[in-house]
Amino acid sequence: MSNHWEVHVIEFARSKDQPLIDLVNGASPSTVLDLPFGFVLARNGEKNVLIDTGFLNEGSGEEFSRKFGIPEWISPVRMLEELGVKAEDVTDIVLSHAHFDHMGSISAFPKARIFIQKREWLSWNEAIALPPQYGFLTAIINPDNMRSAFDAAVEHRLMLVDGDKDNILPGIHVRLGEGHTLGQQFVIVETARGRLLAAGDCIYSKLNLTGHRHDGVFAPLNNGIGSIWKQLETMDRINEEIAGDMSRLIMMHDNDRWAHLPLVREIEGFKILKAS
């Protein structure tokens, strides 16, 4: 198996009239957008690897979708099938973090190993056990997703990663990216066009890196439970990895809907794009 992966970005949902200031510190309160939600498929030989999974819009997943104003959705499983990948063909999942929109479909992939930062997994188990007055911390955590992850752990499919690690699979590397959550990670993928970086929610917008005045002063997120200091350190690590080349950065909530990437196909208004 070559260390070069074929990478697609898959859009599966959009929120409606999302205020940008809810995401990026210092944004104009009047700027709203229909925020896209995406995940990544990396393929290499018989390996089909997801970086995040999207969420299922049923049961508690549907409740969370309504709670956070996400009226437009298509099944992530269906979108994968458009690329010839069935749910049982997914061999591995790398979770950037445990928020419902990033791990809410793990139950659909019963054979996949799931890679998550040890600190991410343990911190959410602790936070869920706190008294109700701490509920802000877990507002974006769906307990059913955590139960699915626990089931995967019982089946020895939940792989806890402790910090930075190269080659969790050949040519796929993870880096601890604290800030948005206590144990978020971003993912580096080796491809024929170089190293691509899937940012999870370490980055919401190019503005996080360029600054509002395009002076390189990082703009932190306005959505997270970790420290702003750690957020900025993570942004610095990402900026260093991509060497300022935004074409190497894959944002799961790209405001521009990945306009820099070639479109493979569009299904009911949702895009599949080729990143490598």
XYZ file of C-alpha atoms in Angstrom:
276
model
C 0.000 0.000 0.000
C 1.355 3.412 -1.020
C 1.487 6.158 1.601
C -0.394 8.451 -0.793
C -4.120 8.713 -0.103
C -6.946 9.768 -2.386
C -8.985 12.350 -0.485
C -12.551 13.599 -0.955
C -14.443 16.217 1.041
C -18.119 15.380 1.516
C -20.769 17.929 2.471
C -23.774 16.513 4.325
C -25.593 19.372 6.081
C -26.042 23.143 6.303
C -27.293 25.348 9.085
C -29.442 28.387 8.352
C -28.542 32.024 9.071
C -25.614 31.187 11.335
C -24.170 34.408 12.843
C -20.445 34.422 12.043
C -19.744 36.066 15.406
C -20.939 32.872 17.101
C -17.963 31.168 15.469
C -15.195 33.740 15.012
C -14.279 36.293 17.658
C -14.481 39.858 16.389
C -16.709 39.129 13.382
C -19.453 41.565 12.452
C -22.706 40.799 14.327
C -24.628 41.410 11.094
C -22.795 38.741 9.065
C -24.785 35.518 8.768
C -24.223 32.489 6.577
C -25.628 29.079 5.786
C -22.820 27.121 7.379
C -21.793 23.896 5.618
C -20.945 20.707 7.504
C -18.497 18.229 6.022
C -16.302 15.215 6.617
C -13.440 13.578 4.736
C -12.984 10.234 3.016
C -9.393 9.034 2.479
C -8.906 5.910 0.335
C -5.817 3.796 -0.185
C -6.037 0.244 -1.471
C -8.576 -1.603 0.670
C -8.527 1.088 3.355
C -11.465 3.488 3.534
C -10.832 6.025 6.288
C -13.229 8.713 7.477
C -12.019 11.854 9.185
C -15.136 12.640 11.209
C -18.462 11.102 10.200
C -21.233 13.686 10.245
C -24.401 12.806 12.122
C -27.536 10.750 11.603
C -30.706 12.826 11.440
C -32.877 10.441 13.433
C -33.758 9.965 17.101
C -31.524 12.056 19.324
C -29.527 13.117 16.246
C -32.627 14.798 14.845
C -33.210 16.523 18.187
C -29.685 17.968 18.108
C -30.151 19.022 14.482
C -33.245 21.036 15.446
C -31.569 22.413 18.573
C -28.699 23.890 16.557
C -30.721 25.031 13.544
C -29.533 22.610 10.864
C -32.525 22.197 8.523
C -30.637 20.869 5.480
C -29.206 17.358 5.693
C -28.446 14.289 3.614
C -27.303 10.922 4.940
C -23.497 10.665 5.197
C -23.911 6.959 4.418
C -25.706 7.776 1.172
C -23.028 10.292 0.204
C -20.335 7.661 0.707
C -22.283 5.228 -1.457
C -22.126 7.811 -4.258
C -18.361 7.163 -4.177
C -18.826 3.406 -4.121
C -18.133 3.001 -0.396
C -20.674 1.094 1.681
C -20.911 1.506 5.445
C -19.359 -1.914 6.044
C -16.435 -0.959 3.792
C -15.264 1.787 6.168
C -12.201 0.372 7.914
C -11.167 3.270 10.154
C -12.528 6.526 11.551
C -10.360 9.353 12.880
C -12.430 11.677 15.065
C -11.269 15.256 15.411
C -13.458 15.586 18.510
C -16.658 14.308 20.076
C -19.224 16.979 19.185
C -22.383 15.457 17.713
C -21.877 16.835 14.198
C -18.447 15.191 13.960
C -19.073 11.750 15.471
C -22.836 11.336 15.243
C -22.697 8.602 12.600
C -20.190 6.210 14.177
C -22.913 3.654 14.876
C -23.444 3.305 11.108
C -19.951 1.862 10.609
C -19.890 -1.338 12.685
C -16.534 -2.662 11.461
C -14.480 0.511 11.736
C -11.766 1.175 14.259
C -12.218 4.612 15.832
C -9.198 6.770 16.654
C -9.776 9.524 19.231
C -7.483 11.400 21.567
C -7.363 9.816 25.016
C -7.857 13.218 26.595
C -10.920 13.895 24.425
C -12.581 10.628 25.419
C -11.807 10.871 29.132
C -12.630 14.579 29.489
C -16.138 14.121 28.073
C -16.820 11.153 30.312
C -15.864 13.364 33.253
C -17.865 16.365 32.006
C -21.040 14.314 31.511
C -20.798 13.160 35.139
C -20.693 16.727 36.504
C -23.770 18.292 38.189
C -26.411 19.928 35.954
C -25.060 23.452 36.503
C -22.081 22.496 34.285
C -24.409 21.749 31.362
C -22.841 24.406 29.111
C -19.810 22.162 28.729
C -21.739 19.273 27.220
C -24.391 21.148 25.215
C -22.960 19.849 21.905
C -22.350 16.292 23.165
C -24.959 13.678 22.286
C -24.882 10.972 24.997
C -26.050 8.405 22.439
C -22.854 9.021 20.457
C -20.820 8.400 23.594
C -22.732 5.164 24.158
C -21.880 4.083 20.612
C -18.227 4.863 21.266
C -18.366 2.839 24.488
C -19.822 -0.086 22.545
C -16.897 0.220 20.140
C -14.525 0.197 23.138
C -16.098 -3.026 24.423
C -15.464 -4.493 20.957
C -11.825 -3.256 21.116
C -12.442 -0.878 18.204
C -11.896 2.383 20.124
C -8.244 3.344 19.783
C -7.070 5.986 22.292
C -4.296 8.202 20.956
C -2.102 9.993 23.493
C -0.916 13.242 21.897
C 0.853 13.634 18.565
C 1.348 10.424 16.631
C 2.692 9.748 13.157
C 1.340 6.954 10.990
C -1.694 5.829 12.932
C -2.161 4.403 9.460
C 0.673 4.695 6.924
C 0.622 8.292 5.723
C -1.985 9.541 8.219
C -0.745 11.527 11.218
C -2.568 13.191 14.106
C -1.663 16.214 16.208
C -3.229 17.271 19.499
C -5.089 20.531 18.865
C -6.497 21.729 22.176
C -8.754 24.747 22.507
C -12.171 24.111 20.972
C -12.294 21.015 23.175
C -9.770 19.672 25.678
C -8.580 16.858 23.447
C -9.330 17.823 19.871
C -6.905 16.651 17.182
C -6.213 17.680 13.621
C -5.210 15.200 10.939
C -2.444 15.301 8.331
C -2.840 13.099 5.253
C -0.068 12.307 2.777
C -1.321 12.619 -0.806
C 0.087 12.803 -4.316
C -0.132 16.600 -4.103
C 1.532 16.830 -0.715
C 0.377 16.892 2.877
C -3.227 17.962 3.427
C -4.537 19.020 6.823
C -8.073 18.275 8.019
C -8.661 20.817 10.766
C -11.768 19.489 12.517
C -13.019 22.525 14.447
C -9.559 23.882 15.249
C -10.329 26.297 12.403
C -13.805 27.491 11.400
C -12.802 30.104 8.850
C -9.734 31.414 7.054
C -10.245 34.517 9.216
C -9.020 32.483 12.200
C -5.569 32.389 10.585
C -5.445 35.577 8.517
C -7.106 37.836 11.093
C -9.882 40.293 10.293
C -7.363 42.814 8.919
C -5.410 40.124 7.081
C -2.426 40.970 9.237
C -1.816 37.444 10.531
C -3.150 38.159 14.040
C -5.142 35.023 14.800
C -8.861 35.407 15.545
C -9.951 32.826 18.132
C -13.140 30.808 18.009
C -16.222 31.991 19.849
C -17.370 28.435 20.380
C -15.447 26.120 22.646
C -14.700 25.006 26.177
C -10.900 24.994 26.134
C -8.563 27.910 26.643
C -8.165 30.663 24.037
C -4.406 30.482 24.625
C -4.435 26.820 23.557
C -6.644 27.667 20.578
C -4.083 30.165 19.313
C -1.227 27.734 19.875
C -3.123 25.162 17.827
C -3.743 27.694 15.053
C -0.033 28.461 15.034
C 0.806 24.770 14.660
C -1.661 24.465 11.777
C -0.304 27.592 10.082
C 3.226 26.224 10.394
C 2.206 22.836 8.961
C 0.519 24.312 5.885
C 3.235 26.993 5.504
C 0.557 29.578 4.781
C -0.838 27.568 1.842
C -4.598 27.640 2.415
C -5.155 25.160 -0.429
C -3.715 22.468 1.864
C -6.227 23.235 4.615
C -9.539 21.345 4.778
C -12.058 23.062 7.038
C -15.099 20.994 7.950
C -17.240 24.167 8.010
C -15.704 26.041 5.067
C -17.703 29.248 4.510
C -16.895 29.062 0.786
C -18.073 25.425 0.536
C -14.602 24.329 -0.628
C -14.725 26.483 -3.770
C -11.001 25.886 -4.384
C -11.556 22.135 -4.877
C -12.859 20.453 -8.053
C -16.460 19.281 -7.829
C -16.966 15.551 -8.366
C -20.751 15.598 -8.170
C -23.640 17.278 -6.381
C -26.435 15.267 -4.757
C -29.584 17.188 -3.819
C -27.489 20.318 -3.455
C -24.719 18.715 -1.361
C -21.213 18.599 -2.771
C -18.601 15.891 -3.124
C -15.206 17.427 -3.921
C -11.816 15.969 -4.736
C -8.957 17.218 -2.556
C -6.268 14.955 -4.031
